[in-house]
Short mmCIF file of C-alpha atoms and ligand atoms in Angstrom, two decimals:
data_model
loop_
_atom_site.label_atom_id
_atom_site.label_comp_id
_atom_site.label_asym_id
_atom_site.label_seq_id
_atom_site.Cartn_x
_atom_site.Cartn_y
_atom_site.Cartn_z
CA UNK A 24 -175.59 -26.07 116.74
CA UNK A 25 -176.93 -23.62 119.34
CA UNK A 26 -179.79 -24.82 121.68
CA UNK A 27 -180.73 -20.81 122.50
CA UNK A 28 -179.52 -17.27 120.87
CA UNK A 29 -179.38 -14.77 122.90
CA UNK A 30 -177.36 -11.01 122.35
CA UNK A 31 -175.03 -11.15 125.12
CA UNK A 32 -173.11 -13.50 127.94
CA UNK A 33 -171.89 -12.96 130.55
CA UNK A 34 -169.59 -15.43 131.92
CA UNK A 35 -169.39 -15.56 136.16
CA UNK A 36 -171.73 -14.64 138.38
CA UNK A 37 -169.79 -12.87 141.39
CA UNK A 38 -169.66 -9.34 141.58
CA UNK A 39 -168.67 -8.01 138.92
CA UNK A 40 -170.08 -9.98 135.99
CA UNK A 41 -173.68 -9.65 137.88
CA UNK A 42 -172.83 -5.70 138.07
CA UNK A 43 -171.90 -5.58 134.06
CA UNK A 44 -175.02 -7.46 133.40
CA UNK A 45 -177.32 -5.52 135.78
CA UNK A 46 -176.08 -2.13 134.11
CA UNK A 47 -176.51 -4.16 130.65
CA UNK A 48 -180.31 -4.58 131.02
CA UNK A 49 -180.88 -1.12 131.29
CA UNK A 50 -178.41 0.32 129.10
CA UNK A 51 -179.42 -2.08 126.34
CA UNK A 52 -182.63 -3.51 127.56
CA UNK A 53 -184.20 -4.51 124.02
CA UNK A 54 -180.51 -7.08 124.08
CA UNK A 55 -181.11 -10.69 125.02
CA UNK A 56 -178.79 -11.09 128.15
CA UNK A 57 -177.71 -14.05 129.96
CA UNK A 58 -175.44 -14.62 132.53
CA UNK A 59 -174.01 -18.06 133.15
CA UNK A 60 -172.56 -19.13 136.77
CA UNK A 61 -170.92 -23.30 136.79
CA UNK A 62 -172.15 -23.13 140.70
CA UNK A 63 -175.48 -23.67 141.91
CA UNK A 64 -175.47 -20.37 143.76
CA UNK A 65 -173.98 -16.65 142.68
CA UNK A 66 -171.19 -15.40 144.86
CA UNK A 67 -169.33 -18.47 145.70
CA UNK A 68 -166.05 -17.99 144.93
CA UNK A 69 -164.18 -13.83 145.85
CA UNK A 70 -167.49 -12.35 146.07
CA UNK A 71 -169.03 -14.43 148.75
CA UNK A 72 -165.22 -15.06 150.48
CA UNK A 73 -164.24 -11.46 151.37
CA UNK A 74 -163.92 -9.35 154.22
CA UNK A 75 -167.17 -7.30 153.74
CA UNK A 76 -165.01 -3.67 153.65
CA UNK A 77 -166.34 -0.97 151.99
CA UNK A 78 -162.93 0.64 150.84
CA UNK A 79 -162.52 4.22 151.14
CA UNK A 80 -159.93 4.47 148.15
CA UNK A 81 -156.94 5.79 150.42
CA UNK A 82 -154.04 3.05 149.70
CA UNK A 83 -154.60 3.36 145.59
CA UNK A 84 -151.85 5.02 143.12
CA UNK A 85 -153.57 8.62 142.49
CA UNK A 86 -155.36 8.62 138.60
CA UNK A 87 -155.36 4.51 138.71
CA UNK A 88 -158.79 3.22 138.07
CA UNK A 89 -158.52 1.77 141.36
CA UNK A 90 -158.35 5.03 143.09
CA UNK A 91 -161.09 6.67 140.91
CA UNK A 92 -163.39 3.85 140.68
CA UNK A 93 -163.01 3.02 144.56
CA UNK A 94 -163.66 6.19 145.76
CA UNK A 95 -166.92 6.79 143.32
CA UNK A 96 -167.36 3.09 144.18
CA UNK A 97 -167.70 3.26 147.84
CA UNK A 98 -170.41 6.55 147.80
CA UNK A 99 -172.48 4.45 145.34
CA UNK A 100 -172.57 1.34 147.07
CA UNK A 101 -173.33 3.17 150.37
CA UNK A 102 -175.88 4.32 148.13
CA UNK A 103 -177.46 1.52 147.05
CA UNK A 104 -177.40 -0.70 150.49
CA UNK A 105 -179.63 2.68 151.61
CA UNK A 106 -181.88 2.35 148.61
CA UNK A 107 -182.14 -1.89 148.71
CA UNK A 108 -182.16 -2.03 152.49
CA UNK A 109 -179.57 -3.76 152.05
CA UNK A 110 -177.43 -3.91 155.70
CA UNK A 111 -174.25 -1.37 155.76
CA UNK A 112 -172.70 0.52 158.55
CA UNK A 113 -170.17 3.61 158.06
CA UNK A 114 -167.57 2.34 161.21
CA UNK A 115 -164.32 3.92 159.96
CA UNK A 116 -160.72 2.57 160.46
CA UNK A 117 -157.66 3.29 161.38
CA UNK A 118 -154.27 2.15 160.27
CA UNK A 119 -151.78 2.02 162.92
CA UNK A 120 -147.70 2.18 162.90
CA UNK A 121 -145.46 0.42 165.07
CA UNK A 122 -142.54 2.08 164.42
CA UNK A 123 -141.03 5.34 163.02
CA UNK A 124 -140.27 3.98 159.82
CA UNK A 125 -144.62 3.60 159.16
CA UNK A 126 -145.21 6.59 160.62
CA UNK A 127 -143.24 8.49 158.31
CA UNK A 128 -145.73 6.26 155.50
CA UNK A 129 -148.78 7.02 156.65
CA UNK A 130 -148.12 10.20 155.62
CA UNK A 131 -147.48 8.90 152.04
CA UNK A 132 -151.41 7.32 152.45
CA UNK A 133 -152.41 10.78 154.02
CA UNK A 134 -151.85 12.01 150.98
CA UNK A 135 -152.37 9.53 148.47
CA UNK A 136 -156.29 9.88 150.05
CA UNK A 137 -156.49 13.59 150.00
CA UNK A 138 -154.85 13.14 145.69
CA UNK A 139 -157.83 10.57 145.82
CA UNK A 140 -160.38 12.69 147.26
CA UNK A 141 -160.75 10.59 150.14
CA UNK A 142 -162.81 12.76 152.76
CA UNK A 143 -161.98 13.33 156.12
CA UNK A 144 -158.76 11.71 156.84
CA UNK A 145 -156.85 12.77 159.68
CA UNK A 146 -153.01 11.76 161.28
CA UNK A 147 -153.32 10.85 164.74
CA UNK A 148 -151.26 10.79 167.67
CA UNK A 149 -151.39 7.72 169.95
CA UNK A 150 -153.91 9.41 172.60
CA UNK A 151 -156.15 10.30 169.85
CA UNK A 152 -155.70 6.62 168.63
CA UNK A 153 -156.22 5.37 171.59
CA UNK A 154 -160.08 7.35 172.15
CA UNK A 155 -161.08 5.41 169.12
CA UNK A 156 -159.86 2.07 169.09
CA UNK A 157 -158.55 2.23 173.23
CA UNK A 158 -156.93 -1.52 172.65
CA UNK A 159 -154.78 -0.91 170.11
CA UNK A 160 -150.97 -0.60 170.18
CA UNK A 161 -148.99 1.27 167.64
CA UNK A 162 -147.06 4.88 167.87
CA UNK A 163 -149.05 7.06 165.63
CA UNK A 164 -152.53 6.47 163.56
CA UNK A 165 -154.54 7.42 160.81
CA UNK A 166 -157.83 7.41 161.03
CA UNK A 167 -160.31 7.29 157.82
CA UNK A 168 -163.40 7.82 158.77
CA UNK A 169 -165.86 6.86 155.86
CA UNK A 170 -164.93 3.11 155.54
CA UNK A 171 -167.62 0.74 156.46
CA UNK A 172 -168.75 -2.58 156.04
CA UNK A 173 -171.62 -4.70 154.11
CA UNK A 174 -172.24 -8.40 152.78
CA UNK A 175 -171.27 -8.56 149.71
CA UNK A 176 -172.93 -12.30 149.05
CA UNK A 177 -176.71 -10.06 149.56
CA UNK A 178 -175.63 -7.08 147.52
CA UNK A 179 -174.81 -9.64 144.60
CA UNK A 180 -178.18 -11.23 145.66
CA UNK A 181 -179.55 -7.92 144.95
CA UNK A 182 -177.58 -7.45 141.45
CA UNK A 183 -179.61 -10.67 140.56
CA UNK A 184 -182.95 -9.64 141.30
CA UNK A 185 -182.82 -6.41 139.19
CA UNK A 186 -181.37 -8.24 136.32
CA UNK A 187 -184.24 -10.46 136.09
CA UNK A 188 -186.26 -7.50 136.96
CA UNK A 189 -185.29 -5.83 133.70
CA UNK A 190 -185.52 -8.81 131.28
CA UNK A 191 -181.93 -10.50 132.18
CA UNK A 192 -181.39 -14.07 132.69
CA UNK A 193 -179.12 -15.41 135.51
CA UNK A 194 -178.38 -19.45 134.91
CA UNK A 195 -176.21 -21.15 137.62
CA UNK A 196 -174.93 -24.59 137.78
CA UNK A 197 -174.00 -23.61 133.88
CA UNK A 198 -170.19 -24.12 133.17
CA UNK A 199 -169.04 -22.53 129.88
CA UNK A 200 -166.70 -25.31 128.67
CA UNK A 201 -165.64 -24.27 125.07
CA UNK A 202 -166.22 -21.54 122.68
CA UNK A 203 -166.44 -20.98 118.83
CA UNK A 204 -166.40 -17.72 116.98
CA UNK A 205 -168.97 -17.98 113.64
CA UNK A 206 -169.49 -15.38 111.45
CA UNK A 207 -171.13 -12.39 113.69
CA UNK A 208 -171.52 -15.14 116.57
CA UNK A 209 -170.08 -16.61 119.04
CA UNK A 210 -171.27 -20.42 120.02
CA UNK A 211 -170.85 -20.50 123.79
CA UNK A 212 -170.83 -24.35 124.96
CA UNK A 213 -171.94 -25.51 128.24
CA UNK A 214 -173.17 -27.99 130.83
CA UNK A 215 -176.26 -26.80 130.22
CA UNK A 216 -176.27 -26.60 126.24
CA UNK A 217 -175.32 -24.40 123.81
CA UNK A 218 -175.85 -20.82 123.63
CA UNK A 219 -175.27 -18.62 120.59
CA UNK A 220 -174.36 -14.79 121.28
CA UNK A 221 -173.23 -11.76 119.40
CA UNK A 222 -170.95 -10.57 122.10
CA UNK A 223 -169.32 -12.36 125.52
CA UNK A 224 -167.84 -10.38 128.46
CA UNK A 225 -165.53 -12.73 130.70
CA UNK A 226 -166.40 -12.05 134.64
CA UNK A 227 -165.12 -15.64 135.35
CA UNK A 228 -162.88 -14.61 138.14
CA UNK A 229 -160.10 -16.94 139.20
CA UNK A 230 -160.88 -18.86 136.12
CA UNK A 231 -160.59 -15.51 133.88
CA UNK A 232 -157.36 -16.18 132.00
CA UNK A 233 -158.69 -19.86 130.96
CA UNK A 234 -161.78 -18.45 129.60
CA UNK A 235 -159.99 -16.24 127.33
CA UNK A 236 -157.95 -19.10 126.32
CA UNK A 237 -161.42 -20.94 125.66
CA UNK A 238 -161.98 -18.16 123.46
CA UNK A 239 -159.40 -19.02 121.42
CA UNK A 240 -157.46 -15.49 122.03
CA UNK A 241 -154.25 -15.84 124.50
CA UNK A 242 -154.43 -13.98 127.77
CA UNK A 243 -151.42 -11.40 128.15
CA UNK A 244 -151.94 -12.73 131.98
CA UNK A 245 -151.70 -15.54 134.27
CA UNK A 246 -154.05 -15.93 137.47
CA UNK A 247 -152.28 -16.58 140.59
CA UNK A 248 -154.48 -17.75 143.07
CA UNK A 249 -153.66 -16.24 146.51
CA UNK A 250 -155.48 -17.99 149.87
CA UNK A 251 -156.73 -15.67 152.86
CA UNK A 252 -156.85 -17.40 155.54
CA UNK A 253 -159.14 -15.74 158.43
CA UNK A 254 -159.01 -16.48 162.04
CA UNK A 255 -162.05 -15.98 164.47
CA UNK A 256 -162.18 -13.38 167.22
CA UNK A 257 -163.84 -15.55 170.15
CA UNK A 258 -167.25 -13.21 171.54
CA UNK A 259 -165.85 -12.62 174.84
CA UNK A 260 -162.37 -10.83 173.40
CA UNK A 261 -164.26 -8.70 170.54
CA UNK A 262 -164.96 -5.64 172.98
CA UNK A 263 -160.85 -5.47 172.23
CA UNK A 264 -162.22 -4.06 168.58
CA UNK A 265 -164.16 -1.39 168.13
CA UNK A 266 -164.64 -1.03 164.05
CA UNK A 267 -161.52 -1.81 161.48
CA UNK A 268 -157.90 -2.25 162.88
CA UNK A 269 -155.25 -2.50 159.53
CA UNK A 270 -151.89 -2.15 160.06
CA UNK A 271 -149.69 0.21 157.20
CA UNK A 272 -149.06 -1.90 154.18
CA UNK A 273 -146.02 -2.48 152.47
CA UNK A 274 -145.88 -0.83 149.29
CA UNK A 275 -143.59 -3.95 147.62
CA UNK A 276 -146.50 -6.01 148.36
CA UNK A 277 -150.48 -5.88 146.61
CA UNK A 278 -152.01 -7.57 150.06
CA UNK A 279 -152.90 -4.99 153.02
CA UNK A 280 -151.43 -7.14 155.82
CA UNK A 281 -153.51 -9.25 158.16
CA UNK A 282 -156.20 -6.83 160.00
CA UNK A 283 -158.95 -6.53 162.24
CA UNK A 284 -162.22 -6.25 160.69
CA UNK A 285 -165.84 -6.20 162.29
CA UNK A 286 -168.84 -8.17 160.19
CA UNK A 287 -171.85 -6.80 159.61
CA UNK A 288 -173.38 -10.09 160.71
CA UNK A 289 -171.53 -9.70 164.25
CA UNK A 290 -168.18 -10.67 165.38
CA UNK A 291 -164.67 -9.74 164.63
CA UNK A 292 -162.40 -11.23 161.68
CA UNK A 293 -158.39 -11.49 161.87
CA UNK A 294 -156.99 -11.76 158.44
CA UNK A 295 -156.42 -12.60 155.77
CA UNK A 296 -152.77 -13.46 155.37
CA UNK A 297 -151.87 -14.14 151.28
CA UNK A 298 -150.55 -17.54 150.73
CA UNK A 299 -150.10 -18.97 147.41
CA UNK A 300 -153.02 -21.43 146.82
CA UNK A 301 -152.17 -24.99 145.26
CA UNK A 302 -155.63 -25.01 143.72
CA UNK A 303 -157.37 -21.98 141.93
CA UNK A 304 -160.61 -22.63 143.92
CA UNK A 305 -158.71 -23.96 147.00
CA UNK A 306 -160.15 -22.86 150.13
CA UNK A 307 -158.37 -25.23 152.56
CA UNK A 308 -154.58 -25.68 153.53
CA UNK A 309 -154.76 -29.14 151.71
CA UNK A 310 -156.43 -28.88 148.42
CA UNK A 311 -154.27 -28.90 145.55
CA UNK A 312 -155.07 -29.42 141.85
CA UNK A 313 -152.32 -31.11 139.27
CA UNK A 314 -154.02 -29.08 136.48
CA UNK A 315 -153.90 -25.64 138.20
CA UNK A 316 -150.06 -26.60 139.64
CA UNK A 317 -148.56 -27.47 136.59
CA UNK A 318 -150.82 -24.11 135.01
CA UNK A 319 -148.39 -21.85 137.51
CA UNK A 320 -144.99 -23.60 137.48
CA UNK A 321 -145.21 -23.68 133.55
CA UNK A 322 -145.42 -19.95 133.64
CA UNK A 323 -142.98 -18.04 132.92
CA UNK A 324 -144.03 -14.77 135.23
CA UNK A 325 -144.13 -17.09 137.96
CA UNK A 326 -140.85 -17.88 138.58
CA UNK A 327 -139.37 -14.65 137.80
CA UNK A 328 -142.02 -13.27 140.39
CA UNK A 329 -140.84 -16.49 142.88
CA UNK A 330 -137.15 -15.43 142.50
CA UNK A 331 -137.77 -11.47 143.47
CA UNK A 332 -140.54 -12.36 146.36
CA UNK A 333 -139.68 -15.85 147.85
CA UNK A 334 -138.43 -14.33 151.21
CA UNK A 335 -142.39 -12.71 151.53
CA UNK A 336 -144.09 -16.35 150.10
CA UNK A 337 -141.67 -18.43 152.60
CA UNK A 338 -143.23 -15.97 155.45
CA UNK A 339 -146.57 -15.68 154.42
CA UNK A 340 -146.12 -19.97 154.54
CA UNK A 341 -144.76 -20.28 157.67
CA UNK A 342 -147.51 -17.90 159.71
CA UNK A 343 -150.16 -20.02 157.65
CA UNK A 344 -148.67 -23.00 159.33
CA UNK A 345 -147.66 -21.58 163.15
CA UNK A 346 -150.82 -19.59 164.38
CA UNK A 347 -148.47 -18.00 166.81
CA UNK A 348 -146.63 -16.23 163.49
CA UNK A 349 -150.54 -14.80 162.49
CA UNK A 350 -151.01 -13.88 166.57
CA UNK A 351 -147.75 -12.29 166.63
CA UNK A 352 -148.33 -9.87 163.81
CA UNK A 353 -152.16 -8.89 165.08
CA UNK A 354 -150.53 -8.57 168.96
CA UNK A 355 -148.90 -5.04 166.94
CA UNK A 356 -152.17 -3.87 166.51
CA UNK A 357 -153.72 -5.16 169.77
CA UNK A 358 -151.18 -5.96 171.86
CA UNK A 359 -153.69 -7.86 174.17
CA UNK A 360 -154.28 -10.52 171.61
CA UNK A 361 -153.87 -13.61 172.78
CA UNK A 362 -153.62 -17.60 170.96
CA UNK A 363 -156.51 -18.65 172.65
CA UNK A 364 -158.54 -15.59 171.88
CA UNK A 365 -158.70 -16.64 167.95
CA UNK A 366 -159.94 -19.59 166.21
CA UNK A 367 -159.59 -20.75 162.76
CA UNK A 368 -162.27 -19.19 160.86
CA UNK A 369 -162.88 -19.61 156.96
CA UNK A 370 -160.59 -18.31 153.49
CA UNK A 371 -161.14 -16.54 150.31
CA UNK A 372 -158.95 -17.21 147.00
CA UNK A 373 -157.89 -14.05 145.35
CA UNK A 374 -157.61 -13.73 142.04
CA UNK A 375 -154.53 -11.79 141.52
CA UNK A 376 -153.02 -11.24 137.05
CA UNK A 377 -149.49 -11.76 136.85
CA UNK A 378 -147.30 -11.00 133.69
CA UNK A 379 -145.01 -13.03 131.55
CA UNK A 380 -142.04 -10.30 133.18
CA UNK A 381 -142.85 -11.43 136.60
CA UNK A 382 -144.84 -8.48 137.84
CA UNK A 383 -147.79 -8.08 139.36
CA UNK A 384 -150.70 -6.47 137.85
CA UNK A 385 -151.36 -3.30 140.36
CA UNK A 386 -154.39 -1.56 138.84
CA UNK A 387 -157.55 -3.10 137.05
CA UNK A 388 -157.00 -4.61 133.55
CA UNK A 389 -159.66 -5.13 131.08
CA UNK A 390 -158.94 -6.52 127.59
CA UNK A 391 -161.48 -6.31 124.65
CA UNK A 392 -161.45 -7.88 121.22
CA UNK A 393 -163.93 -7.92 118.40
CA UNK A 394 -166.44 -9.22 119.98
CA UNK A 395 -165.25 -9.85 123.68
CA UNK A 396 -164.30 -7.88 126.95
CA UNK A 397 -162.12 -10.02 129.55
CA UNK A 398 -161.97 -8.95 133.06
CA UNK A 399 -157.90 -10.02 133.81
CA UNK A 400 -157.65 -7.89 136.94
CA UNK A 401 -160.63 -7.53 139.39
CA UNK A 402 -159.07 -7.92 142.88
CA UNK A 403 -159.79 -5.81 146.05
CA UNK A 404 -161.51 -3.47 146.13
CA UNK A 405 -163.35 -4.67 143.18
CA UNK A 406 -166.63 -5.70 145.67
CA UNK A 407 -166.73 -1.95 146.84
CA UNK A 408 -166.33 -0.40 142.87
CA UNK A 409 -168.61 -3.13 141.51
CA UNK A 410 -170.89 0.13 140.40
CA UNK A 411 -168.62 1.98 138.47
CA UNK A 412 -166.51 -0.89 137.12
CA UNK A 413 -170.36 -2.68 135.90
CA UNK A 414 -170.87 0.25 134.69
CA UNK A 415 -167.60 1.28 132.72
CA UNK A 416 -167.72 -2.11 131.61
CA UNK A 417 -171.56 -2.56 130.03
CA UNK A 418 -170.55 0.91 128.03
CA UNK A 419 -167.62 -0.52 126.51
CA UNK A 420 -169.36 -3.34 125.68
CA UNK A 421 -172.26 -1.57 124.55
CA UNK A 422 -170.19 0.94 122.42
CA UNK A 423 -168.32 -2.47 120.60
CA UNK A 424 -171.56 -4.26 120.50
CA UNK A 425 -172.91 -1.00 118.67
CA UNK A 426 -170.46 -1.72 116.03
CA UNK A 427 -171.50 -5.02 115.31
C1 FAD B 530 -159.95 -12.88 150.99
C2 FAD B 530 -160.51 -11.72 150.21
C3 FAD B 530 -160.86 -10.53 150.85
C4 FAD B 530 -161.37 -9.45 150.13
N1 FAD B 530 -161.84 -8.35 150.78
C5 FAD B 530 -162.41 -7.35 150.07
C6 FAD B 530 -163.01 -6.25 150.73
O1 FAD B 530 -163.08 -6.22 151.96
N2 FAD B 530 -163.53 -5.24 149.98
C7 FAD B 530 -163.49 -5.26 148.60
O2 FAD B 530 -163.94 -4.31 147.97
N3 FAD B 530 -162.96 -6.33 147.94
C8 FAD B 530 -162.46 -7.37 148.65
N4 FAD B 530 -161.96 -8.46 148.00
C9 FAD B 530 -161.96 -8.48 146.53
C10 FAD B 530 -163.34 -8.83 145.95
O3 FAD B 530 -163.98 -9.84 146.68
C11 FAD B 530 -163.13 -9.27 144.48
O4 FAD B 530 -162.37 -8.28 143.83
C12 FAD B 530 -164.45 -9.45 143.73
O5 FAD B 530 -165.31 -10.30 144.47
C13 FAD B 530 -164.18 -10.03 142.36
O6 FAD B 530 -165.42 -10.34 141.78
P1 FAD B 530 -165.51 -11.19 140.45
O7 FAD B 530 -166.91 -11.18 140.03
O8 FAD B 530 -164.47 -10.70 139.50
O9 FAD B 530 -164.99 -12.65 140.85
P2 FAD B 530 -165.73 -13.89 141.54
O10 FAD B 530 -166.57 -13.47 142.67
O11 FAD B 530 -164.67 -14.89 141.83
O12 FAD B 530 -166.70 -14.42 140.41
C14 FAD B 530 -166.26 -15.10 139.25
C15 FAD B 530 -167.32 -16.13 138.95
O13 FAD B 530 -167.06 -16.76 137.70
C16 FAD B 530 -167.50 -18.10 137.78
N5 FAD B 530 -166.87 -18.87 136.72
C17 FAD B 530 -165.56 -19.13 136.57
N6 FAD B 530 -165.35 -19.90 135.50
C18 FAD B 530 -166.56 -20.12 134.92
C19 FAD B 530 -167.00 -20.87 133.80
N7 FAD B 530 -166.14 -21.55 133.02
N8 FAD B 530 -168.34 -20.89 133.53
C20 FAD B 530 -169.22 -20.22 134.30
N9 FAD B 530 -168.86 -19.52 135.40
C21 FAD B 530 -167.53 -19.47 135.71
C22 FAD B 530 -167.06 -18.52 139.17
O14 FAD B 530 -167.74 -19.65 139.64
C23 FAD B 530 -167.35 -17.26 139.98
O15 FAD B 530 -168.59 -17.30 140.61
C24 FAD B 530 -161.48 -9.55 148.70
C25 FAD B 530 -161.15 -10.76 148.07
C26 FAD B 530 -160.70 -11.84 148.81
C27 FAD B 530 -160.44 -13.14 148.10
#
């Protein structure tokens, strides 16, 4: 029996589910909506653990949603920091090679951003490099000049606000523990009671796959949780970084490669590296869950993704263990870098779907059923196209909960 009916859940409060629900309320605002967050606070888990980058859309497959939804993504947040006063600054970046064979790639980004629409892009040679970020090492440069930076944990703040604003409901410290589909309802159980709903869209993150499980449908997916692990640049070295310092990614790969990146709160990040986590919500070297373990080894994706990209994993392990492995691959960028210039700083989990064949899913996935949408894929840049995607999102679900 249900303690409260209401039209809609939405389950997570990070980013995206707080998006979907904002752009709810005022597509459907006459609709009952409640989102439901098991922390005491929104934007604890990817949303409130990232780097703060507003992506430009330059590294994404051209005609992914990625690309389209990062580059719309990225105008409209700029947007709506300006309109909340919410603190953003346009600092640009550049993405350096070290050698011939990423020079002749960044002209594969060069023009994967202009197919993407990406503004004002330009190859540079190392002089020209040099003017803007004068520390940095490398042979050649590309420089993208509309990236910036933001906190994501205040624009999610934000997302909250207007969703109460318009008649929403955000609970946290409400875990949804089970689920039970009725006829034309859905009883949604949690540690805060029981909530009865005519349609549920599944933000829950890291947890995503599980709560479609809950639902009683089976995920097509698997979350692998993958730890960034960030190192601090110490205040006297940060004049050695100007704005955002990446280095050209490696197309085999979904992770950028460990970077430079200024806060908007002041100071300079190095990171994050991509390490498989033992525990979903793991944020330290040490934490590991039996539950979440035997969840990945059981899988049958992961061990056909373990046999083709154990070399990378075995890497990615051993510079999360030997800081001079993480200070070796920044000193390309800045060759200045030194081991006492960085100290360990905090990590983010990312969410990343993996299929039964092994592969990784590349571009965002959403699923829908009767009377459900499931967010599988949300990773990076997810915070910067949390517009478009909450907004994509609320009209599928308002179009299916039309039909009900
Ligand atoms: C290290 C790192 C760096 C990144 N850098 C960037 C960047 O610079 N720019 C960018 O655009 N993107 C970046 N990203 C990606 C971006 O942060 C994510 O794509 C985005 O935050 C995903 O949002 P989300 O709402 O899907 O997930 P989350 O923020 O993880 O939210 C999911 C929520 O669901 C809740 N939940 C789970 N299970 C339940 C349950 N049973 N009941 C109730 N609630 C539940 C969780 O507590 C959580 O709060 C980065 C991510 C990481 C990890």
């Amino acid at each position: 029996m249900a303690d409260t009916n209401v039209d809609i859940v939405v389950i997570g409060g990070g980013i995206v589910g707080l998006s979907t629900a904002m752009h709810l309320t005022s597509l459907m605002p006459h609709q009952r909506l409640l989102v439901v967050e098991k922390e005491e606070a929104v934007a604890r888990h990817q949303s409130g653990h990232n780097s703060g980058v507003i992506h430009s859309g330059i590294y994404y497959k051209p005609g992914s949603l990625k690309a389209r939804l990062c580059v719309e993504g990225a105008a409209a947040m700029v947007q709506f920091c300006r309109e909340h006063s919410l603190p953003y600054q346009i600092c640009g970046k550049v993405i350096v090679a070290t050698s011939e064979a990423e020079s002749q790639r960044l002209e594969g980004l060069l023009q994967r951003g202009q197919a993407n629409g990406v503004s004002g892009v330009k190859l540079l040679d190392q002089t020209q490099l040099r003017d803007i970020e004068p520390h940095c090492g490398g042979v050649r440069g590309l420089h993208v000049p509309g990236t910036g930076i933001t906190d994501y944990g205040a624009v999610c703040r934000k997302y909250v606000e207007l969703i109460t604003k318009h008649g929403g409901q955000v609970r946290t410290g409400t875990a949804v523990t089970a689920m039970m589909a009725r006829a034309g309802e859905i009883v949604v159980e949690t540690s805060g009671g029981a909530f009865s709903a005519r349609y549920i869209v599944n933000c829950a993150g890291l947890q995503s796959d599980r709560v479609t499980s809950m639902s009683g449908q089976k995920p097509q997916v698997m979350i692998v949780p993958f730890r960034g692990e960030y190192y601090d640049l110490v205040r006297e070295r940060e004049h050695l970084v100007k704005a955002l310092i990446y280095p050209v990614p490696d197309p085999q790969f979904p992770f950028l490669g460990v970077h430079f990146t200024r806060r908007i709160s002041g100071g300079v990040d190095a990171g994050p590296n991509a390490v498989l986590a033992f525990k979903r919500e793991g944020y330290q070297r040490t934490d590991f869950s039996m539950r979440d373990m035997a969840t990945t080894l059981s899988y049958p994706g992961f061990w056909r993704m373990a046999a083709k990209f154990w070399r990378y994993g075995a890497s990615e392990f051993y510079r999360s263990l030997r800081k001079q492995q993480f200070v070796a691959a920044l000193q390309k960028l800045v060759p200045e870098i030194t081991d006492s210039d960085l100290v360990a700083d905090g990590s983010g989990v990312r969410a990343q779907a993996l299929r039964r064949d092994g592969s990784l899913v590349d571009d965002f996935q959403f699923a829908e059923t009767a009377n459900m949408l499931h967010m599988w894929n949300v990773p990076s840049p997810a915070a910067t196209a949390s517009l478009p995607i909450g907004r994509m999102i609320a009209q599928m679900a308002a179009k299916s909960f039309g039909s009900y």
